[in-house]
Coordinates of C-alpha atoms and ligand atoms in Angstrom, one line a residue:
M1 CA 108.9 111.5 126.0
K2 CA 106.4 111.7 123.2
A3 CA 107.9 112.6 119.8
H4 CA 106.4 113.6 116.6
L5 CA 108.5 113.7 113.4
I6 CA 107.7 115.6 110.2
T7 CA 109.6 115.0 107.0
Y8 CA 110.1 117.2 103.9
G9 CA 112.4 116.5 101.0
C10 CA 113.7 113.5 99.2
Q11 CA 113.9 109.8 100.0
M12 CA 117.2 110.3 101.7
N13 CA 115.4 112.4 104.2
E14 CA 112.8 109.7 104.7
Y15 CA 115.5 107.3 105.4
D16 CA 117.1 109.7 107.9
T17 CA 113.8 110.3 109.7
H18 CA 113.5 106.6 110.1
L19 CA 117.1 106.4 111.4
V20 CA 116.5 109.2 114.0
Q21 CA 113.0 107.8 114.9
S22 CA 114.6 104.4 115.7
Q23 CA 117.2 106.1 117.9
L24 CA 114.4 107.9 119.8
V25 CA 112.5 104.6 120.3
S26 CA 115.7 103.0 121.6
F27 CA 115.9 105.7 124.2
G28 CA 112.4 104.9 125.3
A29 CA 110.5 107.6 123.4
Q30 CA 107.0 107.0 122.2
I31 CA 106.3 108.1 118.6
V32 CA 103.0 109.9 118.2
D33 CA 101.0 110.8 115.2
S34 CA 100.2 114.5 115.9
V35 CA 101.8 117.6 117.2
D36 CA 99.1 117.9 119.8
E37 CA 100.1 114.7 121.5
A38 CA 103.9 115.5 121.4
D39 CA 106.3 117.1 123.8
F40 CA 109.1 116.9 121.2
V41 CA 108.5 117.8 117.5
L42 CA 111.3 117.2 115.1
I43 CA 111.2 118.6 111.5
N44 CA 113.4 117.0 108.9
T45 CA 114.0 119.8 106.4
C46 CA 114.9 120.3 102.8
A47 CA 116.7 123.2 101.3
V48 CA 116.7 122.4 97.6
R49 CA 114.1 125.0 96.6
G50 CA 112.5 128.0 98.2
K51 CA 109.2 126.3 98.7
P52 CA 110.2 123.6 101.2
V53 CA 112.1 126.3 103.2
D54 CA 108.9 128.5 103.4
K55 CA 107.0 125.4 104.5
V56 CA 109.5 124.9 107.4
R57 CA 109.2 128.5 108.4
S58 CA 105.4 128.3 108.6
V59 CA 105.4 125.1 110.6
L60 CA 108.0 126.5 113.0
G61 CA 105.8 129.6 113.4
T62 CA 102.9 127.4 114.6
L63 CA 105.2 125.4 116.9
R64 CA 106.6 128.6 118.5
K65 CA 103.1 129.7 119.3
L66 CA 102.4 126.3 120.9
K67 CA 105.6 126.5 122.9
A68 CA 104.4 129.8 124.4
E69 CA 101.4 127.9 125.8
R70 CA 102.9 124.6 127.0
P71 CA 106.2 122.8 127.4
L72 CA 107.5 121.8 124.0
V73 CA 110.9 120.9 122.6
I74 CA 111.4 121.9 119.0
G75 CA 113.9 120.1 116.8
M76 CA 115.1 120.8 113.3
M77 CA 117.2 118.3 111.3
G78 CA 118.3 117.7 107.8
C79 CA 119.6 119.9 104.9
L80 CA 118.3 123.3 105.9
A81 CA 119.7 122.8 109.4
Q82 CA 123.2 122.7 107.9
L83 CA 122.9 126.1 106.3
E84 CA 123.4 129.5 107.8
E85 CA 119.9 130.3 106.4
G86 CA 118.5 127.5 108.4
Q87 CA 120.4 128.5 111.6
Q88 CA 118.9 132.0 111.3
I89 CA 115.5 130.5 111.0
A90 CA 116.2 128.2 114.0
R91 CA 117.2 131.2 116.2
K92 CA 114.2 133.2 115.1
F93 CA 111.7 130.4 115.9
E94 CA 113.4 129.2 119.2
V95 CA 114.5 125.8 118.0
D96 CA 116.1 123.8 120.8
V97 CA 117.7 121.0 118.9
L98 CA 119.4 121.4 115.5
L99 CA 121.0 118.5 113.7
G100 CA 122.7 118.7 110.3
P101 CA 122.6 115.6 108.0
G102 CA 126.0 114.4 109.3
S103 CA 125.1 114.7 113.0
L104 CA 122.0 112.6 113.3
L105 CA 123.4 110.2 115.8
D106 CA 123.8 113.2 118.2
I107 CA 120.1 113.1 118.9
G108 CA 120.6 111.4 122.3
K109 CA 123.2 113.9 123.4
A110 CA 120.9 116.7 122.2
L111 CA 118.0 115.6 124.2
E112 CA 120.1 115.1 127.4
S113 CA 121.4 118.6 127.1
N114 CA 119.6 121.2 129.2
E115 CA 120.4 124.0 126.8
R116 CA 120.2 124.6 123.1
F117 CA 122.1 121.9 121.2
W118 CA 123.4 122.4 117.7
G119 CA 125.2 119.5 115.9
L120 CA 126.7 120.4 112.6
Q121 CA 129.6 118.1 112.1
F122 CA 129.8 115.3 109.5
K123 CA 130.6 112.2 111.7
D124 CA 131.9 109.0 110.2
E125 CA 130.0 106.8 112.7
L126 CA 126.9 107.6 110.7
H127 CA 128.1 105.5 107.8
D128 CA 128.5 102.4 110.0
H129 CA 125.2 102.8 111.8
I130 CA 122.5 100.3 110.8
P131 CA 119.0 101.4 111.8
P132 CA 116.6 98.6 112.7
P133 CA 114.5 97.6 109.7
P134 CA 111.1 99.1 109.3
Q135 CA 108.5 96.9 110.9
G136 CA 105.5 95.6 109.1
K137 CA 106.5 97.2 105.8
L138 CA 107.2 95.6 102.5
Q139 CA 109.3 98.5 101.2
A140 CA 112.5 99.9 102.6
H141 CA 115.1 102.5 101.7
L142 CA 118.7 101.7 102.1
T143 CA 121.3 104.5 101.9
I144 CA 124.4 103.4 100.2
M145 CA 126.2 106.7 100.1
R146 CA 125.9 110.2 101.6
G147 CA 126.8 113.6 100.1
C148 CA 127.6 114.5 96.6
D149 CA 130.9 115.3 94.7
H150 CA 129.2 117.1 91.9
H151 CA 128.8 120.9 91.7
C152 CA 125.7 121.5 89.6
T153 CA 125.5 125.3 89.7
Y154 CA 121.9 125.5 90.9
C155 CA 122.2 122.9 93.7
I156 CA 122.6 123.4 97.4
V157 CA 122.9 119.6 98.2
P158 CA 126.7 119.4 98.2
T159 CA 126.7 122.3 100.7
T160 CA 124.1 120.7 103.0
R161 CA 125.2 117.1 102.7
G162 CA 129.0 117.5 102.2
P163 CA 131.2 115.5 99.9
Q164 CA 130.3 111.9 98.8
V165 CA 131.0 109.1 101.3
S166 CA 130.1 105.6 100.1
R167 CA 129.1 103.0 102.8
H168 CA 131.1 99.8 103.0
P169 CA 129.4 97.0 101.1
D170 CA 129.4 94.8 104.2
Q171 CA 127.3 97.4 106.0
I172 CA 124.9 97.6 103.1
L173 CA 124.5 93.8 102.9
R174 CA 124.1 93.5 106.6
E175 CA 121.4 96.2 106.7
L176 CA 119.7 94.4 103.7
E177 CA 119.8 91.1 105.5
M178 CA 118.0 92.6 108.5
Q179 CA 115.4 94.2 106.2
L180 CA 114.8 90.8 104.5
A181 CA 114.4 89.1 107.9
A182 CA 111.8 91.7 108.8
G183 CA 109.8 90.9 105.6
V184 CA 110.9 93.6 103.2
Q185 CA 110.3 92.7 99.5
E186 CA 111.4 95.9 97.8
V187 CA 114.5 97.8 98.6
T188 CA 115.4 101.2 97.1
L189 CA 119.2 101.9 97.2
L190 CA 119.6 105.6 97.8
G191 CA 122.3 108.2 97.1
Q192 CA 122.5 111.5 95.4
N193 CA 124.5 109.8 92.6
V194 CA 124.4 106.1 93.1
N195 CA 126.3 105.4 89.9
A196 CA 129.4 107.0 91.5
Y197 CA 129.2 104.5 94.3
G198 CA 132.7 103.3 95.5
V199 CA 134.5 106.3 93.9
D200 CA 134.7 109.1 96.5
G201 CA 136.4 112.3 95.7
G202 CA 137.4 110.8 92.4
A203 CA 139.3 107.9 94.0
K204 CA 138.3 104.3 93.6
L205 CA 138.0 102.8 97.1
A206 CA 139.7 99.5 97.7
G207 CA 137.3 96.7 98.6
Y208 CA 134.2 98.5 97.2
P209 CA 132.5 97.1 94.1
S210 CA 131.3 99.3 91.3
F211 CA 127.6 100.3 91.4
A212 CA 126.9 97.7 88.7
N213 CA 128.5 95.0 90.8
L214 CA 126.8 96.2 93.9
L215 CA 123.5 95.7 92.1
R216 CA 124.6 92.2 91.2
M217 CA 125.5 91.5 94.9
V218 CA 122.2 92.9 96.2
G219 CA 120.5 90.8 93.5
Q220 CA 121.8 87.6 95.1
S221 CA 120.5 88.5 98.6
G222 CA 117.1 87.0 97.8
V223 CA 115.3 90.4 97.9
R224 CA 112.4 90.3 95.5
R225 CA 112.7 93.8 94.0
I226 CA 115.5 96.3 93.8
K227 CA 115.2 99.9 92.8
F228 CA 117.7 102.7 93.0
T229 CA 117.8 106.5 92.9
T230 CA 119.3 108.9 91.9
S231 CA 121.4 108.2 88.8
H232 CA 123.6 110.9 87.4
P233 CA 124.0 110.6 83.7
M234 CA 127.7 111.4 83.8
N235 CA 128.4 108.3 85.8
F236 CA 125.9 106.0 84.2
T237 CA 127.9 103.2 82.6
E238 CA 126.7 100.6 80.2
D239 CA 127.6 98.0 82.8
V240 CA 124.9 99.3 85.0
A241 CA 122.3 98.7 82.3
A242 CA 123.9 95.2 81.8
A243 CA 123.7 94.5 85.5
M244 CA 120.1 95.5 85.5
A245 CA 119.3 93.2 82.6
E246 CA 121.0 90.2 84.1
T247 CA 119.7 90.6 87.7
P248 CA 116.1 89.6 87.7
A249 CA 115.3 91.4 91.0
V250 CA 116.4 94.8 89.6
C251 CA 113.3 96.5 88.4
E252 CA 113.1 97.8 84.8
F253 CA 112.9 101.4 86.1
V254 CA 115.5 104.1 85.6
H255 CA 115.3 107.6 87.1
L256 CA 117.9 109.5 85.1
P257 CA 117.6 113.3 85.7
V258 CA 118.4 115.3 82.6
Q259 CA 117.5 118.8 83.9
S260 CA 117.6 120.3 80.4
G261 CA 117.6 119.3 76.8
S262 CA 119.8 122.3 75.8
N263 CA 123.6 121.9 75.7
R264 CA 124.0 125.6 76.4
V265 CA 122.0 125.3 79.6
L266 CA 123.6 122.0 80.6
R267 CA 127.0 123.7 80.3
R268 CA 125.8 126.6 82.5
M269 CA 124.4 124.1 85.0
A270 CA 127.8 122.3 85.0
R271 CA 126.1 118.9 84.5
E272 CA 129.1 117.5 82.7
Y273 CA 127.3 115.8 79.9
T274 CA 125.7 116.8 76.6
R275 CA 122.3 116.1 75.2
E276 CA 123.9 113.6 72.8
E277 CA 125.7 111.8 75.6
Y278 CA 122.5 111.6 77.6
L279 CA 120.6 110.1 74.6
H280 CA 123.4 107.6 74.2
H281 CA 122.8 106.4 77.8
I282 CA 119.1 106.1 77.0
A283 CA 119.9 104.1 73.9
N284 CA 122.1 101.8 76.0
I285 CA 119.4 101.3 78.6
R286 CA 116.8 100.4 75.9
K287 CA 119.3 98.1 74.3
H288 CA 119.7 96.1 77.5
I289 CA 116.2 96.6 78.9
P290 CA 113.8 97.0 76.0
N291 CA 110.8 97.5 78.4
A292 CA 112.6 100.0 80.6
V293 CA 110.4 102.6 82.3
L294 CA 112.1 106.0 82.3
A295 CA 111.7 108.9 84.7
T296 CA 113.6 112.2 84.9
D297 CA 114.0 115.5 86.7
I298 CA 113.8 118.8 84.8
I299 CA 114.4 122.3 85.8
V300 CA 112.8 124.9 83.6
G301 CA 113.7 128.6 83.6
F302 CA 117.3 128.2 84.5
P303 CA 119.0 131.6 84.3
G304 CA 119.5 132.6 80.7
E305 CA 117.3 129.8 79.3
T306 CA 115.8 131.1 76.0
E307 CA 112.7 130.0 74.3
A308 CA 114.9 128.0 71.9
D309 CA 116.7 126.3 74.9
F310 CA 113.3 125.4 76.4
E311 CA 112.2 124.0 73.1
D312 CA 115.3 121.8 73.2
T313 CA 114.0 120.4 76.4
L314 CA 110.6 119.8 74.9
S315 CA 112.1 118.0 71.9
L316 CA 114.4 115.8 74.1
Y317 CA 111.3 114.9 76.0
D318 CA 109.6 113.6 72.9
E319 CA 112.7 111.9 71.8
V320 CA 112.9 109.9 75.1
G321 CA 109.3 109.5 76.0
Y322 CA 109.3 109.5 79.8
D323 CA 106.8 107.6 81.9
S324 CA 107.0 110.2 84.6
A325 CA 109.0 113.2 85.6
Y326 CA 109.6 115.6 88.5
M327 CA 109.4 119.1 87.0
F328 CA 110.6 122.2 88.8
A329 CA 110.8 125.9 88.1
Y330 CA 114.3 127.1 88.9
S331 CA 114.6 128.4 92.4
A332 CA 117.6 130.6 93.1
R333 CA 119.2 129.2 96.3
P334 CA 121.6 131.4 98.3
G335 CA 125.0 129.7 98.5
T336 CA 124.8 128.2 95.0
P337 CA 127.0 129.4 92.1
S338 CA 124.1 130.2 89.9
Y339 CA 122.5 132.4 92.6
K340 CA 125.7 134.3 92.8
H341 CA 126.6 134.6 89.1
F342 CA 123.3 134.5 87.1
E343 CA 120.2 136.6 87.1
D344 CA 116.9 134.9 87.8
L345 CA 114.3 134.9 85.0
P346 CA 110.9 136.5 85.7
R347 CA 108.6 134.2 87.7
E348 CA 105.8 134.3 85.1
L349 CA 108.1 133.1 82.4
K350 CA 109.2 130.1 84.5
V351 CA 105.6 129.3 85.4
E352 CA 104.5 129.5 81.8
R353 CA 107.3 127.1 80.7
L354 CA 106.6 124.7 83.6
T355 CA 102.9 124.6 82.7
R356 CA 103.8 123.7 79.1
L357 CA 106.1 121.0 80.2
I358 CA 103.6 119.5 82.6
A359 CA 101.1 119.4 79.8
K360 CA 103.6 117.5 77.7
Q361 CA 104.4 115.1 80.6
K362 CA 100.7 114.4 81.2
D363 CA 100.3 113.5 77.5
W364 CA 103.3 111.1 77.6
S365 CA 102.1 109.5 80.9
A366 CA 98.7 109.0 79.4
R367 CA 100.2 107.3 76.3
K368 CA 102.7 105.2 78.4
N369 CA 100.1 104.1 80.8
A370 CA 97.6 103.3 78.1
A371 CA 100.2 101.1 76.4
H372 CA 100.1 98.9 79.5
V373 CA 96.4 98.2 79.2
G374 CA 96.0 94.4 78.7
S375 CA 99.4 93.7 80.2
I376 CA 100.1 91.6 83.3
Q377 CA 102.0 93.5 85.9
E378 CA 103.6 92.5 89.2
V379 CA 102.1 94.9 91.7
L380 CA 103.4 95.4 95.3
L381 CA 100.2 96.1 97.2
R382 CA 100.5 98.2 100.3
G383 CA 97.0 98.1 101.6
D384 CA 93.7 99.9 101.3
A385 CA 93.3 102.5 98.6
F386 CA 91.6 105.9 99.1
S387 CA 88.3 104.5 97.8
E388 CA 86.6 101.8 99.8
G389 CA 86.8 98.3 98.3
F390 CA 90.1 98.9 96.5
L391 CA 93.7 98.2 97.2
E392 CA 96.7 100.2 96.0
G393 CA 100.3 99.5 95.2
H394 CA 102.8 100.0 92.4
T395 CA 104.4 98.0 89.6
R396 CA 108.0 97.2 89.0
G397 CA 108.0 100.3 86.8
N398 CA 106.7 102.4 89.7
H399 CA 103.2 103.0 88.2
P400 CA 100.7 103.6 91.0
T401 CA 98.0 100.9 90.5
V402 CA 94.6 100.3 92.0
V403 CA 92.7 97.0 92.1
P404 CA 89.4 95.9 93.5
K405 CA 89.7 93.8 96.7
V406 CA 89.4 90.0 96.3
L407 CA 88.6 87.5 98.9
G408 CA 91.7 86.4 100.9
I409 CA 94.0 89.2 99.9
T410 CA 94.4 91.9 102.4
G411 CA 96.8 94.0 100.5
A412 CA 100.3 93.5 101.8
G413 CA 102.2 91.5 99.2
V414 CA 103.3 91.1 95.6
H415 CA 100.5 90.0 93.3
R416 CA 99.8 89.6 89.6
V417 CA 97.5 92.1 88.1
R418 CA 96.0 92.5 84.6
I419 CA 95.7 96.2 83.7
N420 CA 92.4 97.1 82.2
Q421 CA 92.2 100.9 82.4
A422 CA 94.7 103.8 82.7
T423 CA 94.8 107.5 83.3
P424 CA 97.9 109.7 83.2
H425 CA 98.3 109.2 86.9
M426 CA 97.0 105.8 87.7
M427 CA 96.6 102.3 86.3
Y428 CA 93.6 100.1 87.2
G429 CA 93.4 96.4 87.0
N430 CA 92.3 93.1 88.4
L431 CA 94.1 90.6 90.6
I432 CA 94.5 87.3 88.6
D433 CA 95.3 83.7 89.5
A434 CA 98.1 81.6 88.0
N435 CA 95.9 80.8 84.9
G436 CA 95.4 84.5 84.3
E437 CA 91.7 84.4 85.4
N438 CA 90.3 87.2 87.4
L439 CA 90.1 86.4 91.1
P440 CA 86.5 86.8 92.5
E441 CA 86.0 90.4 93.7
V442 CA 84.7 91.3 97.1
P443 CA 81.2 92.7 96.5
R444 CA 81.2 96.5 96.9
F445 CA 78.2 98.0 98.6
A446 CA 79.0 101.6 98.1
P447 CA 79.8 101.9 94.4
E448 CA 79.2 105.7 94.4
A449 CA 82.1 106.1 96.9
A450 CA 84.4 104.1 94.7
A451 CA 83.3 105.9 91.6
L452 CA 84.6 109.1 93.2
V453 CA 88.1 108.0 92.9
S454 CA 88.0 105.5 90.1
P455 CA 85.4 106.4 87.5
L456 CA 87.1 104.2 84.9
Q457 CA 87.0 101.2 87.1
M458 CA 83.3 101.4 87.6
A459 CA 82.6 102.0 83.9
Ligands
SAH501 N1 121.3 114.2 93.1 C1 120.1 114.2 92.3 C2 119.1 115.2 92.6 C3 119.1 116.0 93.9 S1 117.9 117.2 94.0 C4 120.5 114.4 90.9 O1 121.5 114.9 90.6 O2 119.8 113.9 90.0 C5 116.5 116.7 93.2 C6 116.1 117.5 92.0 O3 115.8 118.8 92.5 C7 117.2 117.8 91.0 O4 117.3 116.7 90.1 C8 116.7 119.0 90.3 O5 115.9 118.7 89.2 C9 115.9 119.7 91.4 N2 116.6 120.9 91.9 C10 117.8 121.0 92.5 N3 118.1 122.3 92.8 C11 117.1 123.0 92.3 C12 116.9 124.4 92.2 N4 117.8 125.3 92.7 N5 115.8 124.9 91.6 C13 114.9 124.0 91.1 N6 115.1 122.7 91.1 C14 116.2 122.2 91.7
SF4_502 FE1 122.9 118.4 93.3 FE2 124.1 117.8 91.0 FE3 124.8 116.6 93.3 FE4 122.5 116.1 92.2 S1 124.5 115.7 91.3 S2 122.8 116.4 94.4 S3 121.9 118.0 91.3 S4 125.1 118.8 92.8
F3S503 FE1 116.2 118.3 99.9 FE2 118.4 117.6 101.1 FE3 117.1 115.8 99.7 S1 118.1 119.6 100.1 S2 116.1 117.1 98.1 S3 116.4 116.9 101.5 S4 119.3 116.0 99.8

């Protein structure tokens, strides 16, 4: 069998795609790069906003046409698959295999079955399953928990992924060991709310460390860099900031979604913290990690959000000074409390506010990135950048970074870089040796090609 997988959604979905892909490989399937080569196409779906759902519809439309012309098995997995909305879509587009986020290990059974197979149960075996480490990659995701116990009124995730289940620390450490043996240098611990690790359904699990202590344990594994996402402000303890500060491998990067700067909106979102409490967490983070790089998620145009509420978000933004942010216009999702109880604001209003917020973020990103010019950063290089003669990677603070190639360095690895230019979206620098001297660059014969992507670098 030749399988092609397509992934939408968050990093948890990327992890799940990897998990299913490795199952397929273990059954003897070949993974191919395009739909044209495949006899099985599996889409890992996201349901968090309307847009990713529309995307799935349009891809399935194309696949259904193909299926009319030649043998093709169509699969749909992930969050949308778990919802009635997704199942309706699946029926309409003649999906053969449907796997919710808790049934991923049914993929084998699904492919053996001669008829339509729909797996929608949340199965415990998934938490003990350790997928083989990614091959030839320096970065890996590691899911430490599934599901979510919060009930933010706008959010469909608790419905699609079920209640929170933490993975046993032994499984996490075993998976990490395998990743390390495969050469992984940076691991991102994943969960919808990693700070609540080890406390499922409000009950502390015996034999499970707190998230802060899990960070300390993972820090002793020998992995070079540790990141984690997502943190919920409600569960963010000062001990997490302390653990970050005292564990050298944990990167100085915190993604702490605030969603809104208005207490009134936060209450309607059922976020369970106030603006003041959020700012208190930020102060704690800065106290323990003065050079912390901060990122957030924001929803603009939540039902009932007034201009004054939105201005509270803008002012909170300036108070914190985020390096980066994921910014969304509120999308009313069937099945969520806010869909049921609140009236959606006009689209133009949401778009207008989003545009203003994006402009502000761009301004902050420009300032933050510019402040790094002249600094020395540890960059994990992945390989060739878009423009020829350059390599790309990212810093401990998650800043995308581009450097000119030097002799002897192919890309894969962690290297020291002196930053010399910055835009809101990118930092540019030079690879340096132990004495801080620039390493000799590989001569570039097509400077105009490089200039297309990196005008600053060529200046
Ligand atoms: N568990 C994570 C986030 C999960 S979803 C957390 O609580 O931080 C990722 C982001 O999508 C959220 O942080 C939120 O900003 C956004 N989001 C979720 N539901 C949304 C909706 N209905 N409309 C717009 N954005 C939404
Ligand atoms: Fe959704 Fe809130 Fe859970 Fe995040 S914490 S996944 S936003 S319900
Ligand atoms: Fe989307 Fe599910 Fe992730 S809804 S954001 S793929 S948890």
